[in-house]
C-alpha atoms as a PDB file:
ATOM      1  CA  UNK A   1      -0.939  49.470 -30.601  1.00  0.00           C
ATOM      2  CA  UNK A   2      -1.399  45.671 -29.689  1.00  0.00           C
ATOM      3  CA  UNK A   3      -1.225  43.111 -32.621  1.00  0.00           C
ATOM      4  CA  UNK A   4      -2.712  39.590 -32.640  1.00  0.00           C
ATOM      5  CA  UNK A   5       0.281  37.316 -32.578  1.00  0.00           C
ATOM      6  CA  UNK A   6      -1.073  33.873 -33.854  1.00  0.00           C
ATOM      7  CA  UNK A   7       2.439  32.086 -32.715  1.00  0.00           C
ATOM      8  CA  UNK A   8       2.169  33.794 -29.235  1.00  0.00           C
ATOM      9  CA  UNK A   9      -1.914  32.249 -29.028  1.00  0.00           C
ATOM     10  CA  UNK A  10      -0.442  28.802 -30.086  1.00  0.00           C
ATOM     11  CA  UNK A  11       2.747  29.079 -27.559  1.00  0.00           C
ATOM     12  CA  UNK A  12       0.024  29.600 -24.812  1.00  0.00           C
ATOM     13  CA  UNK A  13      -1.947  27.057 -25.776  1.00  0.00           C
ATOM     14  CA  UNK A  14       0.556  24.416 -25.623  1.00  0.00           C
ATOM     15  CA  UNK A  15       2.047  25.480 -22.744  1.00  0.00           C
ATOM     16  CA  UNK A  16      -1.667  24.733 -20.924  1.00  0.00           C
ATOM     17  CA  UNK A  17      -1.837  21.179 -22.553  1.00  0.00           C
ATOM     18  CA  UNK A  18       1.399  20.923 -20.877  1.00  0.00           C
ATOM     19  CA  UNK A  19      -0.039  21.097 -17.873  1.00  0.00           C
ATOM     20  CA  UNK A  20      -3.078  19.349 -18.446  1.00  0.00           C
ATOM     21  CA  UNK A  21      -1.482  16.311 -19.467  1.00  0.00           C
ATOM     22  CA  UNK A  22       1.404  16.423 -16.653  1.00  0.00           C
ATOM     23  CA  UNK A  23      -1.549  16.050 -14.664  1.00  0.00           C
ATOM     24  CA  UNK A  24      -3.122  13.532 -16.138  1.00  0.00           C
ATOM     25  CA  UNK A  25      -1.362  10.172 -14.342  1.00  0.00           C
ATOM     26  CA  UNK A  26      -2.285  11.405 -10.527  1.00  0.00           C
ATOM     27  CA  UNK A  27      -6.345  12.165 -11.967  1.00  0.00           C
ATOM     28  CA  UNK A  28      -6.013   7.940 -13.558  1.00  0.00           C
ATOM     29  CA  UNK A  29      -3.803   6.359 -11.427  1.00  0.00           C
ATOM     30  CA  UNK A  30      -6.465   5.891  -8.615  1.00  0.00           C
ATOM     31  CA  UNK A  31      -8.847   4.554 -10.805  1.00  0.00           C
ATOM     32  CA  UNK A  32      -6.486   2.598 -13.765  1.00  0.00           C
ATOM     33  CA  UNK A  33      -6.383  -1.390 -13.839  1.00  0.00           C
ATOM     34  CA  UNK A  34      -2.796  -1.026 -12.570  1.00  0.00           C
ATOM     35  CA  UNK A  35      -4.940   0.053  -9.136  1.00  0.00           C
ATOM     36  CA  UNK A  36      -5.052  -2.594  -6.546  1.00  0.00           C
ATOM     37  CA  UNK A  37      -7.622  -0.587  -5.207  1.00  0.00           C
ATOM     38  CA  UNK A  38      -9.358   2.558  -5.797  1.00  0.00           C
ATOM     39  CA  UNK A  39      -6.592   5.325  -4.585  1.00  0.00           C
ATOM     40  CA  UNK A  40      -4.098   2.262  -3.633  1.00  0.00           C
ATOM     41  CA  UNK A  41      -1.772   0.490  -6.057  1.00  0.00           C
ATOM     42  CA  UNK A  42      -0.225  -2.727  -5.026  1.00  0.00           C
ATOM     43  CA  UNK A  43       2.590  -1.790  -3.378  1.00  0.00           C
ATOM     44  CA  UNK A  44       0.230  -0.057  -0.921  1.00  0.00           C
ATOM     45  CA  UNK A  45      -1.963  -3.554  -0.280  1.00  0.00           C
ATOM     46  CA  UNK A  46      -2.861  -4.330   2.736  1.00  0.00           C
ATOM     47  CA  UNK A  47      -3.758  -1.501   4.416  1.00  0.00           C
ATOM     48  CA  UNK A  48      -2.021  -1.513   8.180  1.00  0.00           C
ATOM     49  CA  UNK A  49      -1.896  -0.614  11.598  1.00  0.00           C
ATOM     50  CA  UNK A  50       0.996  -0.366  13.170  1.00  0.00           C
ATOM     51  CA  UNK A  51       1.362  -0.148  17.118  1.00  0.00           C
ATOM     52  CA  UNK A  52       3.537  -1.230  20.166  1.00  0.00           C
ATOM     53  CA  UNK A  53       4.488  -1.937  23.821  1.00  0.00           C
ATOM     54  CA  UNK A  54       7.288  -2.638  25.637  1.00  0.00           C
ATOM     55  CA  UNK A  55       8.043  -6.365  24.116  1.00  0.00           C
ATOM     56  CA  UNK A  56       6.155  -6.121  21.005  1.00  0.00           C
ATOM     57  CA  UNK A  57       5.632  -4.620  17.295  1.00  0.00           C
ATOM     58  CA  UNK A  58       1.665  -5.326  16.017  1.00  0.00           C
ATOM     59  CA  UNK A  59       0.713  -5.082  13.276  1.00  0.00           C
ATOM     60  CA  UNK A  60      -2.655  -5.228  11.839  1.00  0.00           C
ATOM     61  CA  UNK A  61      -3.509  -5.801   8.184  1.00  0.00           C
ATOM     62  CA  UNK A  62      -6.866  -5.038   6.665  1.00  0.00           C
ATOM     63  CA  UNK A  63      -7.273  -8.565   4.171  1.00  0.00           C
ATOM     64  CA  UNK A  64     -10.635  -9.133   3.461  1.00  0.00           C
ATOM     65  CA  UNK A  65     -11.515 -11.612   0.889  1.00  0.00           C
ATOM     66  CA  UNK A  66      -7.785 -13.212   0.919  1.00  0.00           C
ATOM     67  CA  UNK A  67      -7.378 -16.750   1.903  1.00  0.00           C
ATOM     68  CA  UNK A  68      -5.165 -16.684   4.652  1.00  0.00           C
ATOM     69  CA  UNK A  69      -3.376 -19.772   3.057  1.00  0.00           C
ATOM     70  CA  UNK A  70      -2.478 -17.941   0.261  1.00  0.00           C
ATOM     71  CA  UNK A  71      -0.279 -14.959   2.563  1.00  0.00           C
ATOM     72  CA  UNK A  72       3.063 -15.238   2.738  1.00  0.00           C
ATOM     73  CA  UNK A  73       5.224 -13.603   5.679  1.00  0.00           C
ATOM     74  CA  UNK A  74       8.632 -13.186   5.717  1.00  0.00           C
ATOM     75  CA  UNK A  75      10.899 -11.118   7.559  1.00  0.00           C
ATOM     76  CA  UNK A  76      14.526 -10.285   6.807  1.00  0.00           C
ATOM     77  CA  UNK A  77      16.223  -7.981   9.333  1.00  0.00           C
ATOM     78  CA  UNK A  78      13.870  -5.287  10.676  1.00  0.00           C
ATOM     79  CA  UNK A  79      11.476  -5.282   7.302  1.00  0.00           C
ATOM     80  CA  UNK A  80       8.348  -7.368   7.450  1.00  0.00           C
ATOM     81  CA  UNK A  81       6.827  -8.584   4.352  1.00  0.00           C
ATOM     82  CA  UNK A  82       3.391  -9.679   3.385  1.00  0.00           C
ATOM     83  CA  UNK A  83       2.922 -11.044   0.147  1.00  0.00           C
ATOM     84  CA  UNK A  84      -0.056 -12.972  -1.945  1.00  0.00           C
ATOM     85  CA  UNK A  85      -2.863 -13.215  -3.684  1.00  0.00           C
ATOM     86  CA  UNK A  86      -6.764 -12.002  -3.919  1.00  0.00           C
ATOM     87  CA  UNK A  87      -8.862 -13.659  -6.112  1.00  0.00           C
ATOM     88  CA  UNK A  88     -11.636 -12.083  -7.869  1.00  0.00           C
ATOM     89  CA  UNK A  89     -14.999 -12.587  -5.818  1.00  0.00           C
ATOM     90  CA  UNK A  90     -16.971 -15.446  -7.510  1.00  0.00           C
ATOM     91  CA  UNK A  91     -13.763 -17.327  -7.894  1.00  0.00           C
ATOM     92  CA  UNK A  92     -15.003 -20.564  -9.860  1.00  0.00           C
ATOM     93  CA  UNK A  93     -17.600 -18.580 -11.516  1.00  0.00           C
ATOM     94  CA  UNK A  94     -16.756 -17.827 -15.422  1.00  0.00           C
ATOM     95  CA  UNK A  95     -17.788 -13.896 -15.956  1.00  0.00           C
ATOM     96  CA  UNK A  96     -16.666 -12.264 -19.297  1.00  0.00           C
ATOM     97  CA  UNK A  97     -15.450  -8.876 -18.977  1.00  0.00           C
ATOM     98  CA  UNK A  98     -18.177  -7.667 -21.534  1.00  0.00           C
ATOM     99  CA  UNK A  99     -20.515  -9.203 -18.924  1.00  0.00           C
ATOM    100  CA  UNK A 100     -19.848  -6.736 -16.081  1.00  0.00           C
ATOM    101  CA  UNK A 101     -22.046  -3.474 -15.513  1.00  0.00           C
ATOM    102  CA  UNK A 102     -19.749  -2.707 -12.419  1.00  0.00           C
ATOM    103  CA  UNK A 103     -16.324  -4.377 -11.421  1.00  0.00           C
ATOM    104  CA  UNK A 104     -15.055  -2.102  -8.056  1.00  0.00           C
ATOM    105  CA  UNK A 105     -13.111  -5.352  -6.522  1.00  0.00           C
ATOM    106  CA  UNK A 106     -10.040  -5.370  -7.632  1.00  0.00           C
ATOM    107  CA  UNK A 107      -8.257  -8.786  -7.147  1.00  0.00           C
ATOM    108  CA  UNK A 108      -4.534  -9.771  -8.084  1.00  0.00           C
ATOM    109  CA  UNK A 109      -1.232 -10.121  -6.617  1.00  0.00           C
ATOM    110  CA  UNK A 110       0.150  -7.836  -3.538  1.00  0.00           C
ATOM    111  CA  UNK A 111       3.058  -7.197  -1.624  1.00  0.00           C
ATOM    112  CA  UNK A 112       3.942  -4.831   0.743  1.00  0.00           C
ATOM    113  CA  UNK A 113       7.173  -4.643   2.686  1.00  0.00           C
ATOM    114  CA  UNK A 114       7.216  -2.505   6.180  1.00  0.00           C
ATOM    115  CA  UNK A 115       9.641  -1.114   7.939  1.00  0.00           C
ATOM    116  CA  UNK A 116       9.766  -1.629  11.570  1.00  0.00           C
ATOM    117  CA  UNK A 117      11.582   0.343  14.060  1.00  0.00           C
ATOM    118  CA  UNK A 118      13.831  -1.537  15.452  1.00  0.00           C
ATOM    119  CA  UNK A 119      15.250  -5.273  15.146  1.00  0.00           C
ATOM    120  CA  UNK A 120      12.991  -8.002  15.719  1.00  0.00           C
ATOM    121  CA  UNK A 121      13.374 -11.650  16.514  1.00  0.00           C
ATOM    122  CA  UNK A 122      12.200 -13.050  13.305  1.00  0.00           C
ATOM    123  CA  UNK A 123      11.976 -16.650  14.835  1.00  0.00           C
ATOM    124  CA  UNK A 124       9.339 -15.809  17.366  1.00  0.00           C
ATOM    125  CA  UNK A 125       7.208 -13.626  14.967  1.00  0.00           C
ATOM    126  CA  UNK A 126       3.366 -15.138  14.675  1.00  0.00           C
ATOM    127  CA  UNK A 127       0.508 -14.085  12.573  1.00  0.00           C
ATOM    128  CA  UNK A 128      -3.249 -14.918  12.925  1.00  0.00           C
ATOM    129  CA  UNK A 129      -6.351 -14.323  10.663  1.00  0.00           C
ATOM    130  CA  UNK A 130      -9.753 -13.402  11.728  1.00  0.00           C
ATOM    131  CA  UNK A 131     -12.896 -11.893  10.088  1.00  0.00           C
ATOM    132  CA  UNK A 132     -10.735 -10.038   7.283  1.00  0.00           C
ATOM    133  CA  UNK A 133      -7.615  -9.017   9.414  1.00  0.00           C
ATOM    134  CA  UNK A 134      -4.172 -10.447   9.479  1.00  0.00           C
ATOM    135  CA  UNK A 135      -2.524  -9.519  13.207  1.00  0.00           C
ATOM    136  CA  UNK A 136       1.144 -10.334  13.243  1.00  0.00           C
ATOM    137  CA  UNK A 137       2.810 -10.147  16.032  1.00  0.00           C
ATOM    138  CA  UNK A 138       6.654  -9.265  16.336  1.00  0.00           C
ATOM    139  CA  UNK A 139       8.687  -9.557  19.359  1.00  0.00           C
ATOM    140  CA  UNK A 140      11.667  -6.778  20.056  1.00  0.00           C
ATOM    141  CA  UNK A 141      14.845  -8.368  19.759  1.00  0.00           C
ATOM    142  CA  UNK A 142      16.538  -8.487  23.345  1.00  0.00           C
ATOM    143  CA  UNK A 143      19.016  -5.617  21.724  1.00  0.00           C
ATOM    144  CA  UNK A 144      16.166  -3.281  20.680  1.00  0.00           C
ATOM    145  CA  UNK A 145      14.716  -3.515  23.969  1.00  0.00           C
ATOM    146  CA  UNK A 146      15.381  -0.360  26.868  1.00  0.00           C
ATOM    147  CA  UNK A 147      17.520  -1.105  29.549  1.00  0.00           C
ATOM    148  CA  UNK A 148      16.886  -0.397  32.820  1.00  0.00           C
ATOM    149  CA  UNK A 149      20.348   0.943  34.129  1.00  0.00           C
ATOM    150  CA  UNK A 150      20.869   1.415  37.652  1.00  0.00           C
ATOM    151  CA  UNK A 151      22.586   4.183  39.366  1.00  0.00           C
ATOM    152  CA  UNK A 152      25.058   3.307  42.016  1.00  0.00           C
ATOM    153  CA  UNK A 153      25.122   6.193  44.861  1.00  0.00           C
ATOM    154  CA  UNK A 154      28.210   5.843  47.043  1.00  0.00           C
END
């Protein structure tokens, strides 16, 4: 013969809260202030492409709205850095929070170190910005590079 066990209903029913609220930072975390943008958080600012060839590392980074003045590039060892700012649009223009219907552009600080594969040669490194995208350019270090070894026959 089954019994209603009220302590059993309520053990359950914490137990889902539980999980419901363990959940709860990946369903805001996309869309909370702390967001850079939607589904990216700072750290993850600007988005990149990363490719190569034989001499070089490029990498493109997706900056709209960001005065290129305002980037900062560093590299120490093989890690590249891009750092700075992106203002909110209508910079100049005094809009109280209460004011907005809709405010999707996130603006703020960045920074987002990368990894590349190898060394570079961090005194030869360039970076340009057109329409939006930031394309830096890192040569190989002369160690990182293949070498072409010759076989002797004889």
């Amino acid at each position: 013969m089954a019994y209603w066990d009220p302590l059993r209903e309520m053990e359950s029913l914490r137990r889902d809260f539980d999980r419901i609220f363990s959940t709860l930072g990946e369903w805001t975390s996309p869309f909370s202030r702390a967001s850079f943008l939607p589904g990216l958080s700072t750290w993850q600012y600007p988005m990149v492409n990363i490719n190569e060839d034989k001499d070089n590392y490029y990498v493109e980074a997706l900056a709209p709205g960001v005065n290129p003045k305002a980037i900062d590039i560093s590299i120490a060892h093989n890690s590249l850095t891009i750092s700075g700012e992106k203002l909110m649009a209508g910079a100049g223009v005094e809009v109280k929070p209460e004011a907005y219907h809709r405010n999707e552009r996130a603006a703020g600080k960045f920074s987002r170190s990368i990894e590349m594969p190898t060394e570079v040669d961090a005194d030869k490194v360039k970076a340009d910005y057109r329409n939006g995208l930031l394309l830096v350019t890192l040569p190989k270090s002369e160690k990182a590079k293949p070498k072409q070894i010759t076989v002797n026959v004889g």
